[in-house]
Short mmCIF file of C-alpha atoms in Angstrom, two decimals:
data_model
loop_
_atom_site.label_atom_id
_atom_site.label_comp_id
_atom_site.label_asym_id
_atom_site.label_seq_id
_atom_site.Cartn_x
_atom_site.Cartn_y
_atom_site.Cartn_z
CA UNK A 1 -10.06 -70.20 -58.51
CA UNK A 2 -6.32 -70.78 -58.77
CA UNK A 3 -5.55 -68.02 -61.24
CA UNK A 4 -3.56 -65.27 -59.53
CA UNK A 5 -5.41 -62.50 -61.39
CA UNK A 6 -8.75 -63.84 -60.17
CA UNK A 7 -7.50 -63.99 -56.59
CA UNK A 8 -6.24 -60.41 -56.83
CA UNK A 9 -9.61 -59.31 -58.19
CA UNK A 10 -11.35 -61.09 -55.31
CA UNK A 11 -9.06 -59.37 -52.79
CA UNK A 12 -9.71 -55.97 -54.36
CA UNK A 13 -13.47 -56.53 -54.30
CA UNK A 14 -13.52 -57.57 -50.64
CA UNK A 15 -11.22 -54.69 -49.72
CA UNK A 16 -13.50 -52.22 -51.47
CA UNK A 17 -16.56 -53.51 -49.62
CA UNK A 18 -14.74 -53.33 -46.29
CA UNK A 19 -13.47 -49.82 -47.02
CA UNK A 20 -16.95 -48.57 -47.86
CA UNK A 21 -19.00 -50.43 -45.25
CA UNK A 22 -16.55 -51.59 -42.57
CA UNK A 23 -14.45 -48.69 -41.32
CA UNK A 24 -13.18 -48.31 -37.77
CA UNK A 25 -16.44 -46.86 -36.48
CA UNK A 26 -18.35 -49.90 -37.76
CA UNK A 27 -15.83 -52.22 -36.09
CA UNK A 28 -16.11 -50.45 -32.76
CA UNK A 29 -19.91 -50.57 -32.82
CA UNK A 30 -19.74 -54.27 -33.62
CA UNK A 31 -17.33 -54.97 -30.76
CA UNK A 32 -19.86 -53.51 -28.32
CA UNK A 33 -22.85 -55.12 -30.03
CA UNK A 34 -24.78 -58.25 -29.23
CA UNK A 35 -23.20 -60.44 -31.92
CA UNK A 36 -19.64 -59.14 -31.74
CA UNK A 37 -19.55 -58.53 -35.50
CA UNK A 38 -21.46 -56.33 -37.94
CA UNK A 39 -24.33 -58.44 -39.30
CA UNK A 40 -25.07 -56.03 -42.16
CA UNK A 41 -21.47 -56.17 -43.36
CA UNK A 42 -21.45 -59.97 -43.23
CA UNK A 43 -24.72 -60.15 -45.19
CA UNK A 44 -23.27 -57.79 -47.79
CA UNK A 45 -20.12 -59.90 -48.17
CA UNK A 46 -22.17 -63.08 -48.53
CA UNK A 47 -24.78 -61.74 -50.94
CA UNK A 48 -22.62 -59.52 -53.15
CA UNK A 49 -19.28 -61.36 -53.08
CA UNK A 50 -20.28 -64.87 -51.98
CA UNK A 51 -17.46 -65.15 -49.45
CA UNK A 52 -19.10 -67.91 -47.37
CA UNK A 53 -19.55 -70.08 -50.47
CA UNK A 54 -16.00 -69.86 -51.83
CA UNK A 55 -14.55 -73.01 -50.27
CA UNK A 56 -17.75 -75.06 -50.47
CA UNK A 57 -18.05 -77.39 -53.51
CA UNK A 58 -20.73 -76.64 -56.08
CA UNK A 59 -22.51 -79.92 -55.31
CA UNK A 60 -23.29 -78.52 -51.85
CA UNK A 61 -24.48 -75.10 -53.02
CA UNK A 62 -21.09 -73.38 -52.97
CA UNK A 63 -18.95 -71.65 -55.57
CA UNK A 64 -16.20 -74.28 -55.51
CA UNK A 65 -13.41 -71.72 -55.77
CA UNK A 66 -11.29 -73.56 -53.21
CA UNK A 67 -9.75 -72.97 -49.84
CA UNK A 68 -7.13 -70.58 -51.24
CA UNK A 69 -9.85 -68.16 -52.32
CA UNK A 70 -11.50 -68.31 -48.89
CA UNK A 71 -8.20 -67.47 -47.22
CA UNK A 72 -7.85 -64.41 -49.46
CA UNK A 73 -11.01 -63.15 -47.75
CA UNK A 74 -9.57 -64.02 -44.33
CA UNK A 75 -6.49 -61.95 -45.17
CA UNK A 76 -8.60 -58.95 -46.17
CA UNK A 77 -10.71 -59.24 -43.02
CA UNK A 78 -7.45 -59.26 -41.06
CA UNK A 79 -6.68 -55.78 -42.40
CA UNK A 80 -9.78 -54.37 -40.74
CA UNK A 81 -9.97 -56.77 -37.74
CA UNK A 82 -13.59 -57.54 -38.57
CA UNK A 83 -14.46 -61.05 -37.37
CA UNK A 84 -17.74 -62.22 -38.93
CA UNK A 85 -18.39 -66.00 -39.14
CA UNK A 86 -15.81 -66.46 -41.92
CA UNK A 87 -12.99 -68.20 -40.05
CA UNK A 88 -15.07 -70.23 -37.62
CA UNK A 89 -17.97 -71.17 -39.91
CA UNK A 90 -17.20 -70.74 -43.62
CA UNK A 91 -13.63 -72.05 -43.26
CA UNK A 92 -13.16 -74.33 -40.23
CA UNK A 93 -16.74 -75.51 -39.80
CA UNK A 94 -17.32 -76.15 -43.49
CA UNK A 95 -13.98 -77.91 -43.94
CA UNK A 96 -14.66 -80.09 -40.89
CA UNK A 97 -17.92 -81.23 -42.47
CA UNK A 98 -16.18 -82.00 -45.75
CA UNK A 99 -13.45 -83.93 -43.94
CA UNK A 100 -16.07 -86.06 -42.19
CA UNK A 101 -16.98 -87.59 -45.54
CA UNK A 102 -20.65 -87.51 -44.52
CA UNK A 103 -22.43 -86.61 -47.76
CA UNK A 104 -25.86 -86.44 -46.10
CA UNK A 105 -24.73 -83.89 -43.49
CA UNK A 106 -22.89 -81.85 -46.11
CA UNK A 107 -25.94 -81.74 -48.38
CA UNK A 108 -28.17 -80.77 -45.45
CA UNK A 109 -26.00 -78.08 -43.83
CA UNK A 110 -23.55 -76.61 -46.32
CA UNK A 111 -26.00 -74.92 -48.74
CA UNK A 112 -27.22 -72.67 -45.90
CA UNK A 113 -23.64 -72.07 -44.75
CA UNK A 114 -22.77 -71.00 -48.30
CA UNK A 115 -25.63 -68.49 -48.23
CA UNK A 116 -24.54 -67.13 -44.86
CA UNK A 117 -27.89 -68.23 -43.39
CA UNK A 118 -26.39 -70.89 -41.10
CA UNK A 119 -23.36 -70.50 -38.84
CA UNK A 120 -21.21 -73.46 -37.83
CA UNK A 121 -18.78 -73.58 -34.92
CA UNK A 122 -16.02 -76.13 -34.46
CA UNK A 123 -15.78 -77.31 -30.84
CA UNK A 124 -12.28 -78.61 -30.35
CA UNK A 125 -9.93 -77.42 -27.60
CA UNK A 126 -9.69 -78.70 -24.07
CA UNK A 127 -8.69 -76.54 -21.10
CA UNK A 128 -4.98 -76.90 -22.01
CA UNK A 129 -5.38 -76.15 -25.70
CA UNK A 130 -5.95 -77.90 -29.00
CA UNK A 131 -3.78 -81.00 -28.51
CA UNK A 132 -6.52 -82.81 -26.57
CA UNK A 133 -10.26 -82.43 -27.32
CA UNK A 134 -12.28 -80.97 -24.50
CA UNK A 135 -15.35 -83.11 -25.23
CA UNK A 136 -15.67 -86.90 -25.06
CA UNK A 137 -18.24 -89.15 -26.73
CA UNK A 138 -20.02 -91.92 -24.83
CA UNK A 139 -22.83 -94.02 -26.33
CA UNK A 140 -23.89 -91.32 -28.75
CA UNK A 141 -23.82 -88.50 -26.19
CA UNK A 142 -21.31 -85.72 -25.61
CA UNK A 143 -19.89 -84.65 -22.26
CA UNK A 144 -17.20 -82.17 -21.33
CA UNK A 145 -16.34 -78.59 -22.26
CA UNK A 146 -15.00 -77.12 -25.49
CA UNK A 147 -12.87 -74.03 -24.93
CA UNK A 148 -11.95 -71.07 -27.17
CA UNK A 149 -14.68 -71.79 -29.74
CA UNK A 150 -14.59 -69.30 -32.63
CA UNK A 151 -18.12 -68.12 -33.55
CA UNK A 152 -19.53 -70.32 -30.81
CA UNK A 153 -21.79 -67.63 -29.36
CA UNK A 154 -23.68 -67.11 -32.63
CA UNK A 155 -23.56 -70.64 -34.08
CA UNK A 156 -26.67 -72.52 -35.17
CA UNK A 157 -24.91 -75.89 -35.44
CA UNK A 158 -21.93 -77.23 -33.50
CA UNK A 159 -19.39 -79.58 -35.06
CA UNK A 160 -17.71 -81.33 -32.14
CA UNK A 161 -14.30 -82.92 -32.53
CA UNK A 162 -13.68 -85.80 -30.11
CA UNK A 163 -11.14 -88.62 -29.83
CA UNK A 164 -13.90 -90.79 -31.33
CA UNK A 165 -14.48 -88.69 -34.43
CA UNK A 166 -16.79 -85.77 -35.20
CA UNK A 167 -20.36 -85.20 -34.05
CA UNK A 168 -23.09 -82.74 -34.97
CA UNK A 169 -25.44 -81.13 -32.46
CA UNK A 170 -27.86 -78.23 -32.46
CA UNK A 171 -26.31 -75.25 -30.70
CA UNK A 172 -29.52 -74.59 -28.76
CA UNK A 173 -29.84 -78.13 -27.44
CA UNK A 174 -30.94 -78.05 -23.77
CA UNK A 175 -27.90 -80.12 -22.75
CA UNK A 176 -25.48 -77.44 -23.95
CA UNK A 177 -24.43 -74.25 -22.20
CA UNK A 178 -22.64 -71.42 -23.97
CA UNK A 179 -20.57 -68.82 -22.12
CA UNK A 180 -18.65 -66.00 -23.81
CA UNK A 181 -15.07 -66.05 -22.53
CA UNK A 182 -13.35 -62.85 -21.37
CA UNK A 183 -10.52 -62.13 -23.81
CA UNK A 184 -7.88 -59.48 -24.32
CA UNK A 185 -8.80 -59.18 -28.01
CA UNK A 186 -12.31 -57.74 -28.00
CA UNK A 187 -12.57 -57.85 -31.79
CA UNK A 188 -12.95 -61.67 -31.81
CA UNK A 189 -15.27 -63.39 -29.37
CA UNK A 190 -14.42 -66.85 -28.08
CA UNK A 191 -16.92 -69.09 -26.34
CA UNK A 192 -16.82 -71.91 -23.82
CA UNK A 193 -19.44 -74.58 -24.58
CA UNK A 194 -20.32 -77.24 -21.99
CA UNK A 195 -22.05 -80.52 -22.87
CA UNK A 196 -23.96 -82.55 -20.28
CA UNK A 197 -24.65 -86.00 -21.80
CA UNK A 198 -25.99 -84.27 -24.91
CA UNK A 199 -27.39 -86.58 -27.61
CA UNK A 200 -25.50 -85.97 -30.87
CA UNK A 201 -25.33 -87.27 -34.42
CA UNK A 202 -22.13 -89.06 -35.45
CA UNK A 203 -20.59 -87.54 -38.56
CA UNK A 204 -17.60 -89.84 -38.95
CA UNK A 205 -14.03 -89.15 -39.91
CA UNK A 206 -10.80 -90.55 -38.50
CA UNK A 207 -10.05 -88.43 -35.44
CA UNK A 208 -6.27 -88.26 -35.90
CA UNK A 209 -6.47 -87.44 -39.62
CA UNK A 210 -9.21 -84.85 -39.20
CA UNK A 211 -7.44 -83.17 -36.27
CA UNK A 212 -4.19 -82.89 -38.21
CA UNK A 213 -5.93 -81.49 -41.29
CA UNK A 214 -7.98 -78.97 -39.31
CA UNK A 215 -4.88 -77.77 -37.52
CA UNK A 216 -3.19 -77.24 -40.90
CA UNK A 217 -6.16 -75.24 -42.15
CA UNK A 218 -6.37 -73.19 -38.93
CA UNK A 219 -2.66 -72.31 -39.00
CA UNK A 220 -2.83 -71.35 -42.69
CA UNK A 221 -5.88 -69.17 -42.07
CA UNK A 222 -4.23 -67.41 -39.14
CA UNK A 223 -1.10 -66.82 -41.21
CA UNK A 224 -3.23 -65.18 -43.91
CA UNK A 225 -5.00 -63.03 -41.32
CA UNK A 226 -1.70 -61.98 -39.74
CA UNK A 227 -0.28 -60.95 -43.12
CA UNK A 228 -3.32 -58.76 -43.82
CA UNK A 229 -3.21 -57.14 -40.39
CA UNK A 230 0.57 -56.60 -40.45
CA UNK A 231 0.39 -55.03 -43.91
CA UNK A 232 -2.32 -52.66 -42.70
CA UNK A 233 -0.19 -51.71 -39.68
CA UNK A 234 2.68 -50.90 -42.03
CA UNK A 235 0.46 -48.77 -44.29
CA UNK A 236 -1.01 -46.86 -41.35
CA UNK A 237 2.47 -46.20 -39.98
CA UNK A 238 3.82 -44.92 -43.29
CA UNK A 239 0.85 -42.59 -43.72
CA UNK A 240 1.20 -41.25 -40.18
CA UNK A 241 4.91 -40.54 -40.51
CA UNK A 242 4.20 -38.56 -43.68
CA UNK A 243 1.80 -36.25 -41.84
CA UNK A 244 3.36 -36.00 -38.36
CA UNK A 245 5.71 -33.01 -38.25
CA UNK A 246 8.56 -32.47 -35.80
CA UNK A 247 11.40 -29.94 -36.05
CA UNK A 248 9.79 -28.55 -39.18
CA UNK A 249 9.87 -31.88 -41.07
CA UNK A 250 7.64 -34.90 -41.51
CA UNK A 251 9.04 -37.55 -39.18
CA UNK A 252 8.98 -40.05 -42.05
CA UNK A 253 11.90 -38.15 -43.58
CA UNK A 254 14.17 -39.03 -40.65
CA UNK A 255 16.64 -41.71 -41.65
CA UNK A 256 16.24 -43.76 -38.47
CA UNK A 257 12.49 -44.10 -39.04
CA UNK A 258 13.02 -44.90 -42.72
CA UNK A 259 15.24 -47.81 -41.70
CA UNK A 260 12.69 -49.09 -39.22
CA UNK A 261 9.86 -48.91 -41.74
CA UNK A 262 12.04 -50.68 -44.30
CA UNK A 263 12.53 -53.47 -41.77
CA UNK A 264 8.75 -53.59 -41.25
CA UNK A 265 8.27 -53.94 -45.00
CA UNK A 266 10.74 -56.83 -45.17
CA UNK A 267 8.93 -58.59 -42.33
CA UNK A 268 5.52 -58.17 -43.97
CA UNK A 269 6.69 -59.42 -47.36
CA UNK A 270 8.61 -62.38 -45.92
CA UNK A 271 5.53 -63.28 -43.86
CA UNK A 272 3.43 -63.04 -47.02
CA UNK A 273 5.77 -65.43 -48.82
CA UNK A 274 5.69 -67.88 -45.92
CA UNK A 275 1.89 -67.75 -45.67
CA UNK A 276 1.28 -68.14 -49.39
CA UNK A 277 3.72 -71.06 -49.59
CA UNK A 278 1.91 -72.80 -46.74
CA UNK A 279 -1.51 -72.15 -48.28
CA UNK A 280 -0.36 -73.46 -51.66
CA UNK A 281 0.63 -76.73 -49.99
CA UNK A 282 -2.85 -77.33 -48.56
CA UNK A 283 -4.93 -79.96 -50.36
CA UNK A 284 -8.58 -79.30 -50.94
CA UNK A 285 -10.16 -81.32 -48.10
CA UNK A 286 -13.10 -82.86 -49.91
CA UNK A 287 -12.70 -86.08 -47.94
CA UNK A 288 -11.04 -87.16 -44.72
CA UNK A 289 -8.53 -89.14 -46.77
CA UNK A 290 -7.15 -86.09 -48.56
CA UNK A 291 -3.41 -85.78 -48.20
CA UNK A 292 -0.94 -83.20 -49.35
CA UNK A 293 1.30 -83.99 -52.26
CA UNK A 294 3.99 -81.59 -51.10
CA UNK A 295 6.59 -83.38 -48.94
CA UNK A 296 7.53 -80.17 -47.12
CA UNK A 297 3.94 -79.02 -46.56
CA UNK A 298 3.99 -79.69 -42.81
CA UNK A 299 7.27 -77.84 -42.41
CA UNK A 300 6.01 -74.92 -44.50
CA UNK A 301 2.89 -74.65 -42.34
CA UNK A 302 4.84 -74.70 -39.09
CA UNK A 303 7.30 -72.13 -40.46
CA UNK A 304 4.44 -69.87 -41.54
CA UNK A 305 2.76 -70.24 -38.15
CA UNK A 306 5.92 -69.14 -36.34
CA UNK A 307 7.17 -66.46 -38.73
CA UNK A 308 3.81 -64.77 -39.40
CA UNK A 309 3.14 -64.56 -35.67
CA UNK A 310 6.54 -63.04 -34.99
CA UNK A 311 6.30 -60.66 -37.94
CA UNK A 312 2.85 -59.35 -36.95
CA UNK A 313 3.96 -58.95 -33.34
CA UNK A 314 7.08 -56.99 -34.34
CA UNK A 315 5.33 -54.81 -36.93
CA UNK A 316 2.51 -53.83 -34.58
CA UNK A 317 5.05 -53.04 -31.87
CA UNK A 318 6.85 -50.68 -34.26
CA UNK A 319 3.52 -49.17 -35.24
CA UNK A 320 2.76 -48.32 -31.61
CA UNK A 321 6.20 -46.79 -31.06
CA UNK A 322 6.20 -44.68 -34.21
CA UNK A 323 2.72 -43.35 -33.54
CA UNK A 324 3.84 -42.18 -30.12
CA UNK A 325 1.49 -41.51 -27.23
CA UNK A 326 -1.67 -41.52 -29.36
CA UNK A 327 -1.19 -45.22 -30.11
CA UNK A 328 -1.88 -46.26 -26.52
CA UNK A 329 -5.15 -44.37 -26.28
CA UNK A 330 -8.55 -46.02 -26.67
CA UNK A 331 -9.40 -43.61 -29.51
CA UNK A 332 -6.68 -44.98 -31.81
CA UNK A 333 -6.89 -48.39 -33.48
CA UNK A 334 -3.26 -49.35 -32.82
CA UNK A 335 -4.15 -51.03 -29.53
CA UNK A 336 -6.73 -53.20 -31.31
CA UNK A 337 -4.07 -54.53 -33.70
CA UNK A 338 -1.68 -55.00 -30.77
CA UNK A 339 -4.23 -57.16 -28.93
CA UNK A 340 -5.10 -59.16 -32.05
CA UNK A 341 -1.40 -59.87 -32.62
CA UNK A 342 -0.97 -61.35 -29.15
CA UNK A 343 -4.24 -63.29 -29.34
CA UNK A 344 -3.43 -64.80 -32.75
CA UNK A 345 -0.11 -66.05 -31.42
CA UNK A 346 -1.98 -68.35 -29.01
CA UNK A 347 -5.06 -69.30 -31.03
CA UNK A 348 -5.05 -72.92 -32.29
CA UNK A 349 -1.70 -73.61 -30.64
CA UNK A 350 1.84 -73.47 -32.01
CA UNK A 351 4.44 -75.97 -33.26
CA UNK A 352 5.76 -78.06 -30.41
CA UNK A 353 9.42 -77.17 -30.90
CA UNK A 354 11.66 -74.88 -33.00
CA UNK A 355 12.03 -75.90 -36.60
CA UNK A 356 15.22 -77.20 -38.16
CA UNK A 357 15.26 -78.21 -41.81
CA UNK A 358 17.55 -81.22 -42.36
CA UNK A 359 20.72 -80.42 -44.30
#
């Protein structure tokens, strides 16, 4: 699904489902619920739109629309802050399996992932972040602790990234312990998963290649999510300034606020351009040997990671200020976007140093 019209139609369909079945009240109930996301909404997205199957090849029960289509869904979910098992399972988990090159594991696991019946979680980060895996492999067993695992609390199968390659293990194995981590952003649950000499199945894949590719995918997905969330913050701010009246006029008519909202618009659109450029440079990771044909793909990804984070952070800050005192109350959603912005800045790490394109 590379045609722009098809991607726009997909975005409109997902947005319509979220508008009808995933408003703020649904999100807030989900945040306080057992799973941390609305299971009915996720089932609806999987059954009626097929979101979990988009990036999974047809040979493994998917739609085969490609990673770009899946990230369109991630962007739309970012608008509402809903966090079903799309990013952790249908994107990162599924792509990790494909990168392993293990056809047997893909054929066994991915059809259920595509249906939304099985949830994967990628266990990756160590206590200091994503540069060093938190779990080590020894004689076919796993030991150590994976931190900040997306969808880890609800996963059926864990895909564990180690310095030795990737492994598969049942999430309910007696040698594993899952603990939900306290986070500032309550709309996305992260889990700490400890392994105590847990027997696991080797999937394969070159560790360095797989790690680099998964980081690319994670950064591109976050950039898409940040664009969706920032755009929603802009829209909410514009609507509020049209209705909020001071000195007998809607505050949106004041020139100073017009300038600030124009700056917000420029940030959102420039972030969109950066994100879409980075996503376009991603290869479809059907094997661990997949490489990008775009020479500037790595630079584009790093630029998108930095700029989209900064843009979302700035836009949500302006949103809070222009909404006034109501924005810092629990009843308003502005604080949820504010927390997501700060959490996304840290998730999956950041480029090691500022970027400088050679002259």
